[in-house]
Each structure stands twice: as C-alpha cells, then as structure tokens.
PDB file of C-alpha atoms and ligand atoms in Angstrom:
ATOM      1  CA  UNK N  18      16.236  28.829 107.166  1.00  0.00           C
ATOM      2  CA  UNK N  19      18.328  26.828 104.745  1.00  0.00           C
ATOM      3  CA  UNK N  20      15.921  27.594 101.942  1.00  0.00           C
ATOM      4  CA  UNK N  21      16.147  31.311 102.385  1.00  0.00           C
ATOM      5  CA  UNK N  22      19.931  31.137 102.118  1.00  0.00           C
ATOM      6  CA  UNK N  23      19.631  29.200  98.882  1.00  0.00           C
ATOM      7  CA  UNK N  24      17.225  31.797  97.608  1.00  0.00           C
ATOM      8  CA  UNK N  25      19.506  34.634  98.547  1.00  0.00           C
ATOM      9  CA  UNK N  26      22.470  32.968  96.883  1.00  0.00           C
ATOM     10  CA  UNK N  27      20.643  32.269  93.650  1.00  0.00           C
ATOM     11  CA  UNK N  28      19.313  35.813  93.603  1.00  0.00           C
ATOM     12  CA  UNK N  29      22.834  37.132  94.024  1.00  0.00           C
ATOM     13  CA  UNK N  30      24.039  34.843  91.237  1.00  0.00           C
ATOM     14  CA  UNK N  31      21.302  36.070  88.935  1.00  0.00           C
ATOM     15  CA  UNK N  32      22.205  39.674  89.670  1.00  0.00           C
ATOM     16  CA  UNK N  33      25.821  38.919  88.897  1.00  0.00           C
ATOM     17  CA  UNK N  34      24.882  37.344  85.596  1.00  0.00           C
ATOM     18  CA  UNK N  35      22.708  40.166  84.411  1.00  0.00           C
ATOM     19  CA  UNK N  36      25.383  42.690  83.402  1.00  0.00           C
ATOM     20  CA  UNK N  37      27.263  39.885  81.637  1.00  0.00           C
ATOM     21  CA  UNK N  38      24.339  39.201  79.386  1.00  0.00           C
ATOM     22  CA  UNK N  39      23.784  42.854  78.735  1.00  0.00           C
ATOM     23  CA  UNK N  40      27.420  43.294  77.728  1.00  0.00           C
ATOM     24  CA  UNK N  41      27.463  40.299  75.395  1.00  0.00           C
ATOM     25  CA  UNK N  42      24.279  41.514  73.787  1.00  0.00           C
ATOM     26  CA  UNK N  43      25.883  44.691  72.544  1.00  0.00           C
ATOM     27  CA  UNK N  44      28.786  43.923  70.294  1.00  0.00           C
ATOM     28  CA  UNK N  45      30.039  47.482  70.531  1.00  0.00           C
ATOM     29  CA  UNK N  46      30.292  47.464  74.342  1.00  0.00           C
ATOM     30  CA  UNK N  47      33.595  47.345  76.205  1.00  0.00           C
ATOM     31  CA  UNK N  48      35.038  43.888  76.661  1.00  0.00           C
ATOM     32  CA  UNK N  49      34.157  41.742  79.619  1.00  0.00           C
ATOM     33  CA  UNK N  50      37.553  41.647  81.302  1.00  0.00           C
ATOM     34  CA  UNK N  51      37.759  45.419  81.217  1.00  0.00           C
ATOM     35  CA  UNK N  52      34.316  45.766  82.734  1.00  0.00           C
ATOM     36  CA  UNK N  53      35.173  43.309  85.484  1.00  0.00           C
ATOM     37  CA  UNK N  54      38.301  45.288  86.261  1.00  0.00           C
ATOM     38  CA  UNK N  55      36.235  48.446  86.459  1.00  0.00           C
ATOM     39  CA  UNK N  56      33.652  46.848  88.760  1.00  0.00           C
ATOM     40  CA  UNK N  57      36.215  45.291  91.087  1.00  0.00           C
ATOM     41  CA  UNK N  58      38.921  47.910  91.265  1.00  0.00           C
ATOM     42  CA  UNK N  59      37.731  51.237  89.942  1.00  0.00           C
ATOM     43  CA  UNK N  60      34.079  51.789  90.779  1.00  0.00           C
ATOM     44  CA  UNK N  61      34.546  51.159  94.536  1.00  0.00           C
ATOM     45  CA  UNK N  62      37.385  53.693  94.701  1.00  0.00           C
ATOM     46  CA  UNK N  63      35.398  56.350  92.855  1.00  0.00           C
ATOM     47  CA  UNK N  64      32.289  55.725  94.942  1.00  0.00           C
ATOM     48  CA  UNK N  65      34.087  55.755  98.254  1.00  0.00           C
ATOM     49  CA  UNK N  66      36.620  58.514  97.649  1.00  0.00           C
ATOM     50  CA  UNK N  67      35.234  60.788  94.945  1.00  0.00           C
ATOM     51  CA  UNK N  68      31.443  60.689  94.614  1.00  0.00           C
ATOM     52  CA  UNK N  69      30.935  62.826  97.695  1.00  0.00           C
ATOM     53  CA  UNK N  70      32.169  65.824  95.744  1.00  0.00           C
ATOM     54  CA  UNK N  71      31.956  64.721  92.115  1.00  0.00           C
ATOM     55  CA  UNK N  72      28.588  63.117  91.462  1.00  0.00           C
ATOM     56  CA  UNK N  73      24.990  64.012  90.999  1.00  0.00           C
ATOM     57  CA  UNK N  74      24.480  63.449  94.713  1.00  0.00           C
ATOM     58  CA  UNK N  75      27.076  66.030  95.674  1.00  0.00           C
ATOM     59  CA  UNK N  76      25.699  69.136  97.263  1.00  0.00           C
ATOM     60  CA  UNK N  77      27.788  71.168  94.876  1.00  0.00           C
ATOM     61  CA  UNK N  78      29.718  69.486  92.093  1.00  0.00           C
ATOM     62  CA  UNK N  79      33.352  70.347  92.697  1.00  0.00           C
ATOM     63  CA  UNK N  80      35.529  71.694  89.917  1.00  0.00           C
ATOM     64  CA  UNK N  81      32.583  71.173  87.556  1.00  0.00           C
ATOM     65  CA  UNK N  82      33.627  67.531  87.391  1.00  0.00           C
ATOM     66  CA  UNK N  83      31.377  64.486  87.598  1.00  0.00           C
ATOM     67  CA  UNK N  84      32.998  61.132  88.108  1.00  0.00           C
ATOM     68  CA  UNK N  85      29.795  59.097  88.241  1.00  0.00           C
ATOM     69  CA  UNK N  86      29.268  58.820  84.507  1.00  0.00           C
ATOM     70  CA  UNK N  87      31.606  57.937  81.685  1.00  0.00           C
ATOM     71  CA  UNK N  88      30.658  61.154  79.914  1.00  0.00           C
ATOM     72  CA  UNK N  89      31.494  63.148  83.023  1.00  0.00           C
ATOM     73  CA  UNK N  90      35.022  61.766  83.053  1.00  0.00           C
ATOM     74  CA  UNK N  91      35.597  62.307  79.358  1.00  0.00           C
ATOM     75  CA  UNK N  92      34.096  65.777  79.289  1.00  0.00           C
ATOM     76  CA  UNK N  93      35.889  66.647  82.499  1.00  0.00           C
ATOM     77  CA  UNK N  94      35.523  69.728  84.631  1.00  0.00           C
ATOM     78  CA  UNK N  95      36.678  73.319  84.601  1.00  0.00           C
ATOM     79  CA  UNK N  96      40.176  72.314  83.448  1.00  0.00           C
ATOM     80  CA  UNK N  97      39.153  69.887  80.717  1.00  0.00           C
ATOM     81  CA  UNK N  98      38.842  66.115  80.316  1.00  0.00           C
ATOM     82  CA  UNK N  99      39.614  64.156  83.496  1.00  0.00           C
ATOM     83  CA  UNK N 100      40.934  61.265  81.499  1.00  0.00           C
ATOM     84  CA  UNK N 101      42.271  60.470  78.077  1.00  0.00           C
ATOM     85  CA  UNK N 102      41.560  56.794  77.445  1.00  0.00           C
ATOM     86  CA  UNK N 103      44.872  55.033  76.884  1.00  0.00           C
ATOM     87  CA  UNK N 104      47.013  57.976  77.945  1.00  0.00           C
ATOM     88  CA  UNK N 105      47.909  57.836  81.621  1.00  0.00           C
ATOM     89  CA  UNK N 106      50.314  60.770  81.635  1.00  0.00           C
ATOM     90  CA  UNK N 107      47.849  63.155  79.995  1.00  0.00           C
ATOM     91  CA  UNK N 108      44.995  62.218  82.306  1.00  0.00           C
ATOM     92  CA  UNK N 109      44.202  64.924  84.837  1.00  0.00           C
ATOM     93  CA  UNK N 110      42.631  62.413  87.199  1.00  0.00           C
ATOM     94  CA  UNK N 111      45.957  60.579  87.519  1.00  0.00           C
ATOM     95  CA  UNK N 112      47.845  63.796  88.103  1.00  0.00           C
ATOM     96  CA  UNK N 113      45.353  64.592  90.853  1.00  0.00           C
ATOM     97  CA  UNK N 114      45.567  61.251  92.667  1.00  0.00           C
ATOM     98  CA  UNK N 115      49.375  61.085  92.411  1.00  0.00           C
ATOM     99  CA  UNK N 116      49.612  64.229  94.530  1.00  0.00           C
ATOM    100  CA  UNK N 117      52.484  65.515  92.372  1.00  0.00           C
ATOM    101  CA  UNK N 118      50.840  68.848  91.549  1.00  0.00           C
ATOM    102  CA  UNK N 119      50.390  70.937  94.640  1.00  0.00           C
ATOM    103  CA  UNK N 120      47.439  72.784  93.075  1.00  0.00           C
ATOM    104  CA  UNK N 121      45.429  69.657  92.439  1.00  0.00           C
ATOM    105  CA  UNK N 122      45.494  66.860  95.004  1.00  0.00           C
ATOM    106  CA  UNK N 123      42.584  64.434  95.109  1.00  0.00           C
ATOM    107  CA  UNK N 124      40.996  63.280  97.300  1.00  0.00           C
ATOM    108  CA  UNK N 125      41.797  66.409  99.319  1.00  0.00           C
ATOM    109  CA  UNK N 126      43.768  65.903 102.538  1.00  0.00           C
ATOM    110  CA  UNK N 127      40.832  66.858 104.711  1.00  0.00           C
ATOM    111  CA  UNK N 128      38.761  64.213 102.989  1.00  0.00           C
ATOM    112  CA  UNK N 129      40.820  61.072 103.515  1.00  0.00           C
ATOM    113  CA  UNK N 130      43.954  62.158 101.691  1.00  0.00           C
ATOM    114  CA  UNK N 131      46.011  60.298  99.147  1.00  0.00           C
ATOM    115  CA  UNK N 132      44.806  56.939  97.839  1.00  0.00           C
ATOM    116  CA  UNK N 133      46.965  53.857  98.403  1.00  0.00           C
ATOM    117  CA  UNK N 134      49.704  53.050  95.870  1.00  0.00           C
ATOM    118  CA  UNK N 135      47.684  50.040  94.795  1.00  0.00           C
ATOM    119  CA  UNK N 136      44.566  52.102  94.134  1.00  0.00           C
ATOM    120  CA  UNK N 137      46.579  54.600  92.106  1.00  0.00           C
ATOM    121  CA  UNK N 138      48.219  51.768  90.139  1.00  0.00           C
ATOM    122  CA  UNK N 139      44.769  50.326  89.423  1.00  0.00           C
ATOM    123  CA  UNK N 140      43.523  53.658  88.098  1.00  0.00           C
ATOM    124  CA  UNK N 141      46.588  53.882  85.870  1.00  0.00           C
ATOM    125  CA  UNK N 142      46.100  50.345  84.588  1.00  0.00           C
ATOM    126  CA  UNK N 143      42.440  51.084  83.907  1.00  0.00           C
ATOM    127  CA  UNK N 144      43.201  54.159  81.826  1.00  0.00           C
ATOM    128  CA  UNK N 145      45.965  52.295  80.011  1.00  0.00           C
ATOM    129  CA  UNK N 146      43.458  49.623  78.965  1.00  0.00           C
ATOM    130  CA  UNK N 147      41.234  52.319  77.494  1.00  0.00           C
ATOM    131  CA  UNK N 148      39.145  53.102  80.587  1.00  0.00           C
ATOM    132  CA  UNK N 149      36.319  50.593  80.005  1.00  0.00           C
ATOM    133  CA  UNK N 150      33.248  51.933  81.806  1.00  0.00           C
ATOM    134  CA  UNK N 151      29.807  50.331  81.624  1.00  0.00           C
ATOM    135  CA  UNK N 152      28.055  53.040  83.609  1.00  0.00           C
ATOM    136  CA  UNK N 153      25.042  54.452  81.913  1.00  0.00           C
ATOM    137  CA  UNK N 154      25.345  58.067  81.027  1.00  0.00           C
ATOM    138  CA  UNK N 155      22.462  60.271  81.881  1.00  0.00           C
ATOM    139  CA  UNK N 156      23.528  62.834  79.361  1.00  0.00           C
ATOM    140  CA  UNK N 157      21.080  63.647  76.606  1.00  0.00           C
ATOM    141  CA  UNK N 158      21.042  60.843  74.084  1.00  0.00           C
ATOM    142  CA  UNK N 159      23.177  62.024  71.247  1.00  0.00           C
ATOM    143  CA  UNK N 160      21.735  62.501  67.823  1.00  0.00           C
ATOM    144  CA  UNK N 161      23.145  60.247  65.164  1.00  0.00           C
ATOM    145  CA  UNK N 162      25.519  61.658  62.584  1.00  0.00           C
ATOM    146  CA  UNK N 163      23.860  64.589  60.789  1.00  0.00           C
ATOM    147  CA  UNK N 164      23.118  62.673  57.609  1.00  0.00           C
ATOM    148  CA  UNK N 165      21.656  59.559  59.232  1.00  0.00           C
ATOM    149  CA  UNK N 166      18.115  60.936  59.098  1.00  0.00           C
ATOM    150  CA  UNK N 167      16.622  60.916  55.584  1.00  0.00           C
ATOM    151  CA  UNK N 168      14.254  63.730  56.492  1.00  0.00           C
ATOM    152  CA  UNK N 169      17.182  65.946  57.480  1.00  0.00           C
ATOM    153  CA  UNK N 170      19.076  65.074  54.338  1.00  0.00           C
ATOM    154  CA  UNK N 171      16.115  66.045  52.216  1.00  0.00           C
ATOM    155  CA  UNK N 172      15.828  69.395  53.940  1.00  0.00           C
ATOM    156  CA  UNK N 173      19.529  70.138  54.205  1.00  0.00           C
ATOM    157  CA  UNK N 174      20.545  73.306  52.373  1.00  0.00           C
ATOM    158  CA  UNK N 175      23.288  71.493  50.522  1.00  0.00           C
ATOM    159  CA  UNK N 176      20.722  69.344  48.774  1.00  0.00           C
ATOM    160  CA  UNK N 177      18.367  72.130  47.791  1.00  0.00           C
ATOM    161  CA  UNK N 178      18.148  73.274  44.230  1.00  0.00           C
ATOM    162  CA  UNK N 179      19.934  76.519  43.636  1.00  0.00           C
ATOM    163  CA  UNK N 180      17.480  79.205  42.765  1.00  0.00           C
ATOM    164  CA  UNK N 181      18.184  82.802  41.942  1.00  0.00           C
ATOM    165  CA  UNK N 182      15.183  83.788  44.029  1.00  0.00           C
ATOM    166  CA  UNK N 183      15.075  81.633  47.171  1.00  0.00           C
ATOM    167  CA  UNK N 184      11.457  82.618  47.759  1.00  0.00           C
ATOM    168  CA  UNK N 185      10.238  80.868  44.622  1.00  0.00           C
TER     169      UNK N 185
HETATM  170  C1  LIG D 224      35.951  66.705  99.632  1.00  0.00           C
HETATM  171  C2  LIG D 224      35.601  66.946  98.263  1.00  0.00           C
HETATM  172  C3  LIG D 224      36.366  66.232  97.171  1.00  0.00           C
HETATM  173  C4  LIG D 224      36.639  64.894  97.030  1.00  0.00           C
HETATM  174  C5  LIG D 224      36.283  63.773  97.996  1.00  0.00           C
HETATM  175  C6  LIG D 224      37.291  64.737  95.757  1.00  0.00           C
HETATM  176  N1  LIG D 224      37.426  65.956  95.148  1.00  0.00           N
HETATM  177 FE1  LIG D 224      38.194  66.319  93.297  1.00  0.00          FE
HETATM  178  N2  LIG D 224      37.838  68.307  93.507  1.00  0.00           N
HETATM  179  C7  LIG D 224      37.330  68.922  94.636  1.00  0.00           C
HETATM  180  C8  LIG D 224      37.380  70.370  94.473  1.00  0.00           C
HETATM  181  C9  LIG D 224      36.931  71.396  95.501  1.00  0.00           C
HETATM  182  C10 LIG D 224      37.901  70.605  93.179  1.00  0.00           C
HETATM  183  C11 LIG D 224      38.145  71.956  92.503  1.00  0.00           C
HETATM  184  C12 LIG D 224      39.591  72.261  92.425  1.00  0.00           C
HETATM  185  C13 LIG D 224      40.162  72.533  93.778  1.00  0.00           C
HETATM  186  O1  LIG D 224      39.584  73.320  94.525  1.00  0.00           O
HETATM  187  O2  LIG D 224      41.217  71.950  94.123  1.00  0.00           O
HETATM  188  C14 LIG D 224      38.180  69.301  92.614  1.00  0.00           C
HETATM  189  C15 LIG D 224      38.719  69.109  91.360  1.00  0.00           C
HETATM  190  C16 LIG D 224      39.075  67.880  90.824  1.00  0.00           C
HETATM  191  C17 LIG D 224      39.669  67.697  89.521  1.00  0.00           C
HETATM  192  C18 LIG D 224      39.965  68.795  88.516  1.00  0.00           C
HETATM  193  C19 LIG D 224      38.696  69.177  87.802  1.00  0.00           C
HETATM  194  C20 LIG D 224      38.925  70.278  86.800  1.00  0.00           C
HETATM  195  O3  LIG D 224      38.611  70.034  85.615  1.00  0.00           O
HETATM  196  O4  LIG D 224      39.389  71.332  87.195  1.00  0.00           O
HETATM  197  C21 LIG D 224      39.904  66.350  89.368  1.00  0.00           C
HETATM  198  C22 LIG D 224      40.500  65.662  88.155  1.00  0.00           C
HETATM  199  C23 LIG D 224      39.437  65.705  90.564  1.00  0.00           C
HETATM  200  N3  LIG D 224      38.939  66.652  91.443  1.00  0.00           N
HETATM  201  C24 LIG D 224      39.497  64.340  90.791  1.00  0.00           C
HETATM  202  C25 LIG D 224      39.063  63.731  91.957  1.00  0.00           C
HETATM  203  C26 LIG D 224      39.152  62.297  92.161  1.00  0.00           C
HETATM  204  C27 LIG D 224      39.679  61.301  91.149  1.00  0.00           C
HETATM  205  C28 LIG D 224      38.666  62.064  93.408  1.00  0.00           C
HETATM  206  C29 LIG D 224      38.588  60.747  94.124  1.00  0.00           C
HETATM  207  C30 LIG D 224      39.786  59.936  94.114  1.00  0.00           C
HETATM  208  C31 LIG D 224      38.271  63.350  93.981  1.00  0.00           C
HETATM  209  N4  LIG D 224      38.535  64.335  93.064  1.00  0.00           N
HETATM  210  C32 LIG D 224      37.727  63.531  95.249  1.00  0.00           C
HETATM  211  C33 LIG D 224      36.845  68.272  95.760  1.00  0.00           C
HETATM  212  C34 LIG D 224      36.886  66.900  95.987  1.00  0.00           C
END
C-alpha cells in the first residue's frame, strides 16, 4: 500500500517536471513564472467557464471564438482578437468578463454568470504580463518568412532575369 503511494507521488512529480524541462529547452518560449501563473490561475477558469462554448469540444463554437488555443485567443472571433497581449483595456475578453457591456457578457448569465472579482483580476494581470500561454496550437504550422527557403528565393519573380520575351 505504502509503495503504491510513493509511486503515485513520484509519477505526479515527474509529470510536474516535464513542462518545466520543455519550457527551458526552448529559449524563445514564455518565461516560467508566466507559465505557472497561466497554469494555476488562468487555464482552470477558461476550462471550467469558457470551454463549453469556446473550444474544439463545443457543439457549436460560439461567436467564432476558440479559447482553447493561444492562436484562437489572438485571432479572436467574429468581432476580432479576444486579447491584445499587454493591453487590458483593449482586450475584448476583459470587456466580456467585466460585464460592463450589456451586449457582451461572458460567461452568460444562464451559464454560471459573472466570474469572481479575483478571477477577473487574474485575467487582467495575465494579459498585462503579456498573456503567456504554453498551450499548443493546432493551427496549421506556419511557413517561415517568405525568403527563408532557398528554393523559393531562386524561383521568386523578383530574382528572375528580365527578358523581353518571358517565354524564352
Ligand atoms: C454558454 C455558452 C458560453 C460560455 C460558457 C461562454 N461564452 Fe463567450 N460567447 C457565447 C456566445 C453565444 C457568443 C456570441 C456572442 C453572443 O451571442 O453574445 C460568445 C462570444 C464571446 C466573445 C466575443 C467573440 C467575438 O469575437 O464576437 C468573447 C470575447 C467571449 N465570448 C468570451 C468568453 C469567455 C472569456 C468565457 C469564459 C469566461 C465565455 N465567453 C464563456 C457563449 C458562451
């Protein structure tokens, strides 16, 4: 009995360590404190209060907005980006959860209603710190900048010799 508890605990510890290693491995990734803040304060709120209507598991994605990927938040829904990293006041998501705009109140009243002041403050703090978000995006992997592929450079019209008869 004791042994199985030890096993469970060490498994849990290993799972906790995994994302840390992954984040340190990529120098370009968001910083660790930001990711921890996201995992502790932001992800649970989104999962519990928003995913039902704004994720790939939703029956119908509401307002065209997905909140389960970083790209979804940045791209936004029918109205535009749901958040502007670093700019709380311009972020539609914040407007929605503050309940100040009677046309856009999230989560809707019939679905739990307004978040707690603390949850709203956490969302604001998260956006202020640049909205660090380690969630994988399942969007199509973006191509590199147009001139990063030598083959494309070679075939780009701008690098072709100018000929009076293009068929030559
Ligand atoms: C019960 C379903 C439901 C839940 C839960 C829900 N939403 Fe929505 N959301 C909608 C609907 C429906 C719309 C479309 C606009 C409308 O009808 O008000 C919408 C639209 C939005 C929009 C505007 C999208 C756009 O670009 O027009 C934002 C931002 C938003 N929701 C944020 C959230 C956040 C953040 C949460 C969680 C805190 C959340 N929503 C939870 C149903 C939901």
